CSV table of C-alpha atoms in Angstrom, one decimal:
chain,number,residue,atom,x,y,z
E,12,MET,CA,-4.6,-34.5,-21.8
E,13,LEU,CA,-1.4,-32.8,-22.8
E,14,GLY,CA,-3.2,-29.5,-23.2
E,15,LEU,CA,-4.7,-29.7,-19.7
E,16,VAL,CA,-1.3,-30.5,-18.2
E,17,LEU,CA,0.3,-27.6,-20.0
E,18,LEU,CA,-2.4,-25.2,-19.0
E,19,ALA,CA,-2.1,-26.2,-15.3
E,20,MET,CA,1.7,-26.0,-15.3
E,21,VAL,CA,1.8,-22.6,-17.1
E,22,SER,CA,-0.8,-21.3,-14.7
E,23,MET,CA,1.3,-22.5,-11.8
E,24,ALA,CA,4.4,-20.9,-13.3
E,25,THR,CA,2.8,-17.5,-13.9
E,26,GLY,CA,0.3,-17.4,-11.1
E,27,GLU,CA,2.7,-15.7,-8.7
E,28,ASP,CA,2.7,-12.5,-10.7
E,29,VAL,CA,-0.1,-11.3,-8.4
E,30,LEU,CA,2.4,-11.6,-5.5
E,31,ASN,CA,5.0,-9.4,-7.2
E,32,MET,CA,3.4,-6.6,-9.2
E,33,CYS,CA,2.9,-2.9,-9.4
E,34,MET,CA,-0.4,-1.0,-9.6
E,35,ASP,CA,-1.3,0.8,-12.8
E,36,ALA,CA,-1.3,4.2,-11.1
E,37,LYS,CA,0.1,7.7,-11.4
E,38,HIS,CA,3.8,7.2,-10.3
E,39,HIS,CA,4.3,3.4,-10.1
E,40,LYS,CA,6.8,1.6,-12.3
E,41,VAL,CA,5.4,-1.0,-14.7
E,42,HIS,CA,7.2,-3.8,-13.0
E,43,PRO,CA,8.9,-4.1,-9.6
E,44,GLY,CA,12.6,-4.3,-9.4
E,45,PRO,CA,15.7,-3.1,-7.5
E,46,GLU,CA,16.5,0.5,-7.1
E,47,GLY,CA,20.0,1.8,-6.2
E,48,ASP,CA,18.8,4.2,-3.5
E,49,LEU,CA,15.4,5.0,-2.1
E,50,TYR,CA,15.0,8.0,0.2
E,51,GLN,CA,14.9,7.6,4.0
E,52,GLN,CA,11.6,6.0,5.1
E,53,CYS,CA,11.2,4.3,1.7
E,54,ALA,CA,14.6,2.6,1.8
E,55,PRO,CA,13.4,-0.8,3.1
E,56,TRP,CA,11.9,-1.5,-0.4
E,57,LYS,CA,15.1,-0.8,-2.4
E,58,ASN,CA,15.7,-4.5,-3.2
E,59,ASN,CA,12.4,-4.8,-5.0
E,60,ALA,CA,10.3,-1.7,-5.5
E,61,CYS,CA,7.4,-0.3,-7.5
E,62,CYS,CA,8.7,3.3,-6.9
E,63,THR,CA,11.7,5.3,-8.2
E,64,ALA,CA,14.2,7.2,-6.1
E,65,ASN,CA,12.7,10.5,-7.3
E,66,THR,CA,9.2,9.4,-6.1
E,67,THR,CA,10.5,8.5,-2.7
E,68,SER,CA,12.3,11.8,-2.3
E,69,GLU,CA,9.1,13.7,-3.2
E,70,ALA,CA,7.2,11.5,-0.7
E,71,HIS,CA,9.1,13.2,2.1
E,72,ASN,CA,8.1,16.8,1.1
E,73,ASP,CA,5.3,18.6,2.8
E,74,GLN,CA,3.8,19.4,-0.6
E,75,SER,CA,5.2,17.5,-3.5
E,76,TYR,CA,4.5,17.2,-7.2
E,77,LEU,CA,3.2,13.7,-6.6
E,78,TYR,CA,-0.3,14.7,-5.8
E,79,ASN,CA,0.0,18.4,-4.8
E,80,PHE,CA,-1.5,17.3,-1.5
E,81,ASN,CA,-1.0,19.6,1.5
E,82,TRP,CA,-0.6,17.8,4.8
E,83,ASN,CA,-0.8,21.2,6.6
E,84,HIS,CA,-4.4,22.0,5.7
E,85,CYS,CA,-5.3,22.6,9.3
E,86,GLY,CA,-2.0,24.1,10.5
E,87,MET,CA,1.4,22.5,10.6
E,88,MET,CA,1.2,18.7,11.0
E,89,THR,CA,3.6,17.5,13.7
E,90,ASP,CA,6.6,15.5,12.7
E,91,LYS,CA,5.5,12.5,14.7
E,92,CYS,CA,2.2,12.4,12.8
E,93,LYS,CA,3.7,13.2,9.5
E,94,LYS,CA,6.1,10.3,9.6
E,95,HIS,CA,3.2,7.9,9.4
E,96,PHE,CA,1.8,9.7,6.3
E,97,ILE,CA,5.3,9.5,4.7
E,98,GLN,CA,5.4,5.8,5.5
E,99,ASP,CA,1.9,5.3,4.1
E,100,THR,CA,3.0,7.0,0.9
E,101,CYS,CA,6.2,4.8,0.7
E,102,PHE,CA,4.1,1.7,1.3
E,103,TYR,CA,1.6,2.7,-1.4
E,104,GLU,CA,4.1,3.7,-4.0
E,105,CYS,CA,6.8,1.1,-3.4
E,106,SER,CA,5.3,-2.2,-2.2
E,107,PRO,CA,5.2,-5.0,-4.8
E,108,ASN,CA,3.2,-7.1,-2.5
E,109,LEU,CA,-0.3,-5.5,-2.8
E,110,GLY,CA,-1.5,-7.6,-5.8
E,111,PRO,CA,-4.3,-9.5,-4.0
E,112,TRP,CA,-5.9,-6.2,-3.1
E,113,ILE,CA,-5.6,-4.3,-6.4
E,114,GLN,CA,-8.9,-3.3,-8.0
E,115,LYS,CA,-9.6,-1.7,-11.4
E,116,VAL,CA,-10.9,1.8,-11.2
E,117,ASP,CA,-12.0,4.4,-13.8
E,118,GLN,CA,-10.2,7.5,-12.6
E,119,SER,CA,-8.4,10.3,-14.4
E,120,TRP,CA,-5.1,9.8,-12.5
E,121,ARG,CA,-5.0,6.0,-12.1
E,122,ARG,CA,-6.5,2.8,-13.5
E,123,GLU,CA,-6.0,0.7,-10.3
E,124,ARG,CA,-6.3,1.1,-6.6
E,125,ILE,CA,-5.9,-1.0,-3.5
E,126,LEU,CA,-8.9,-2.0,-1.3
E,127,TYR,CA,-9.1,-3.6,2.1
E,128,VAL,CA,-5.3,-4.2,2.5
E,129,PRO,CA,-5.1,-5.9,6.0
E,130,LEU,CA,-2.7,-3.8,8.2
E,131,CYS,CA,-1.1,-5.0,11.4
E,132,LYS,CA,-2.7,-3.7,14.6
E,133,GLU,CA,0.5,-2.0,15.7
E,134,ASP,CA,0.8,0.1,12.6
E,135,CYS,CA,-2.7,1.4,12.8
E,136,SER,CA,-2.5,2.0,16.6
E,137,ALA,CA,0.8,3.9,16.3
E,138,TRP,CA,-0.5,6.0,13.5
E,139,TRP,CA,-3.6,7.0,15.5
E,140,GLU,CA,-1.6,7.6,18.7
E,141,ASP,CA,0.9,9.9,17.0
E,142,CYS,CA,-1.7,11.9,15.1
E,143,LYS,CA,-4.6,12.0,17.6
E,144,ASP,CA,-3.8,15.6,18.7
E,145,ASP,CA,-3.2,16.9,15.2
E,146,TYR,CA,-6.0,18.6,13.2
E,147,THR,CA,-7.9,17.9,10.1
E,148,CYS,CA,-11.3,18.9,8.6
E,149,LYS,CA,-12.2,15.7,6.7
E,150,GLU,CA,-12.7,12.1,7.3
E,151,ASN,CA,-12.1,10.8,3.7
E,152,TRP,CA,-9.0,12.4,2.3
E,153,HIS,CA,-9.5,10.8,-1.1
E,154,LYS,CA,-12.2,13.2,-2.3
E,155,GLY,CA,-14.2,16.3,-1.4
E,156,TRP,CA,-11.4,18.9,-1.1
E,157,ASP,CA,-11.4,22.4,-2.5
E,158,TRP,CA,-8.8,22.2,-5.2
E,159,SER,CA,-9.5,25.7,-6.7
E,160,THR,CA,-5.9,26.9,-6.0
E,161,GLY,CA,-4.3,23.8,-7.3
E,162,ILE,CA,-3.7,22.3,-3.8
E,163,ASN,CA,-6.2,20.9,-1.4
E,164,HIS,CA,-7.9,23.1,1.1
E,165,CYS,CA,-10.7,22.4,3.5
E,166,PRO,CA,-14.1,22.6,1.7
E,167,ALA,CA,-16.6,25.3,2.7
E,168,ASN,CA,-18.7,24.6,5.8
E,169,THR,CA,-16.1,22.4,7.4
E,170,HIS,CA,-13.9,23.2,10.3
E,171,CYS,CA,-10.7,21.9,11.8
E,172,GLN,CA,-10.9,19.3,14.5
E,173,LYS,CA,-8.6,17.0,16.4
E,174,PHE,CA,-7.9,13.8,14.6
E,175,SER,CA,-9.3,12.0,17.7
E,176,ASP,CA,-12.6,13.7,17.1
E,177,VAL,CA,-12.7,12.9,13.4
E,178,PHE,CA,-11.2,9.5,13.9
E,179,PRO,CA,-12.2,8.2,17.4
E,180,THR,CA,-10.3,4.9,17.0
E,181,ALA,CA,-7.3,3.5,15.2
E,182,GLN,CA,-9.6,1.4,13.1
E,183,SER,CA,-11.6,4.5,11.9
E,184,LEU,CA,-8.4,6.2,10.9
E,185,CYS,CA,-6.9,3.3,9.0
E,186,GLU,CA,-10.1,2.4,7.2
E,187,LYS,CA,-11.7,5.8,6.5
E,188,ILE,CA,-8.9,8.2,5.7
E,189,TRP,CA,-8.3,6.6,2.2
E,190,SER,CA,-11.8,5.2,1.6
E,191,ASP,CA,-11.2,1.6,2.6
E,192,SER,CA,-7.8,1.2,1.0
E,193,TYR,CA,-6.8,-0.3,4.3
E,194,LYS,CA,-8.5,-2.7,6.7
E,195,TYR,CA,-7.7,-2.7,10.4
E,196,THR,CA,-7.0,-6.1,11.8
E,197,THR,CA,-6.3,-7.5,15.3
E,198,HIS,CA,-3.4,-9.4,13.9
E,199,ILE,CA,0.1,-8.5,15.1
E,200,ARG,CA,3.4,-8.1,13.3
E,201,GLY,CA,5.0,-11.5,12.7
E,202,SER,CA,1.6,-13.3,12.6
E,203,GLY,CA,1.8,-13.8,8.8
E,204,ARG,CA,-1.8,-12.5,8.6
E,205,CYS,CA,-1.2,-8.7,8.2
E,206,LEU,CA,0.9,-6.4,6.1
E,207,GLN,CA,3.5,-4.1,7.8
E,208,MET,CA,4.0,-0.5,6.7
E,209,TRP,CA,7.1,-0.5,8.8
E,210,PHE,CA,9.9,-3.0,8.7
E,211,GLU,CA,13.7,-3.1,8.6
E,212,TYR,CA,15.7,-3.0,5.4
E,213,GLY,CA,16.2,-6.5,4.1
E,214,LYS,CA,13.5,-8.0,6.3
E,215,ASN,CA,10.3,-7.5,4.3
E,216,PRO,CA,7.7,-9.9,5.9
E,217,ASN,CA,4.9,-9.0,3.4
E,218,PRO,CA,5.5,-11.4,0.5
E,219,GLU,CA,4.5,-14.3,2.7
E,220,VAL,CA,1.4,-12.5,3.9
E,221,ALA,CA,0.4,-11.7,0.3
E,222,GLN,CA,0.8,-15.3,-0.7
E,223,TYR,CA,-1.4,-16.5,2.2
E,224,TYR,CA,-4.2,-14.2,1.2
E,225,ALA,CA,-3.8,-14.9,-2.5
E,226,ILE,CA,-4.3,-18.6,-1.8
E,227,GLN,CA,-7.3,-17.8,0.4
E,228,MET,CA,-8.9,-15.7,-2.3
E,229,GLY,CA,-8.2,-18.3,-5.0
E,230,LEU,CA,-5.9,-16.0,-6.9
E,231,VAL,CA,-3.1,-18.5,-6.9
E,232,GLY,CA,-3.0,-22.2,-6.1
E,233,LYS,CA,-0.9,-23.7,-3.3
E,234,ALA,CA,1.4,-25.0,-5.8
E,235,SER,CA,2.5,-21.5,-6.8
E,236,SER,CA,4.2,-21.2,-3.5
E,237,LEU,CA,7.0,-23.3,-5.2
E,238,GLY,CA,7.9,-20.1,-7.1
E,239,ARG,CA,8.4,-19.7,-10.8
E,240,PRO,CA,11.8,-21.4,-11.1
E,241,ALA,CA,10.6,-24.5,-9.4
E,242,ALA,CA,7.3,-24.5,-11.3
E,243,LEU,CA,9.1,-24.2,-14.6
E,244,LEU,CA,11.5,-27.0,-13.6
E,245,LEU,CA,8.4,-29.2,-12.8
E,246,LEU,CA,6.9,-28.3,-16.1
E,247,THR,CA,10.1,-29.5,-17.8
E,248,VAL,CA,10.0,-32.8,-15.9
E,249,VAL,CA,6.4,-33.4,-16.8
E,250,LEU,CA,7.0,-32.7,-20.5
E,251,SER,CA,10.0,-35.0,-20.5
E,252,LEU,CA,7.9,-37.8,-19.0
E,253,LEU,CA,5.1,-37.2,-21.5
E,254,PHE,CA,7.4,-37.5,-24.5
E,255,SER,CA,9.8,-40.2,-23.2
């Protein structure tokens, strides 16, 4: 009986890790934590981040050492479009709230990825609206590029088209560009049912959303919403009662 109680309580005390964790990927920190300064669009995560300041500075460069990825593979990407890809990078590199959607992978540059992260409707719609008149030659940007020069170029037998031709809807852009890393939803910001790429510093709404989905997926119990300090306090009370 004591063993079952201990197991349940320890599980409750540690189950929230999935709600505050970093991916095992190329540039992520091992554990999330505060950063003194994060650069520009990545700044909202400075209180609790999986990224370093240097990573966020590089995320704002047209072609950085992070992945040697060239946004301008079909001519210069407009600033209004590029800001969404910078925000996408900040979200991917910095967010500690992606745990419920992290999956193991066997890739040379990372051991984990995200899959089907539910994004708010407004984030996908604004991304598509601001990029629809820019150009690209590929639907899936995760793979299939010509890397012969060390940076990505359009592969042979492809040609540059407007984003709106490659991605006819906001849903197709959000879901296809990074091979289902994201899932388009009809949920709006503030609904508690979708993650926001954009939010004001100090007002991150995503922990509560991650908790909701983690409970739905059975990754944590409802009791874990107490948080680790409360769970550990409850464990102490239970043990004291058992041995009193």
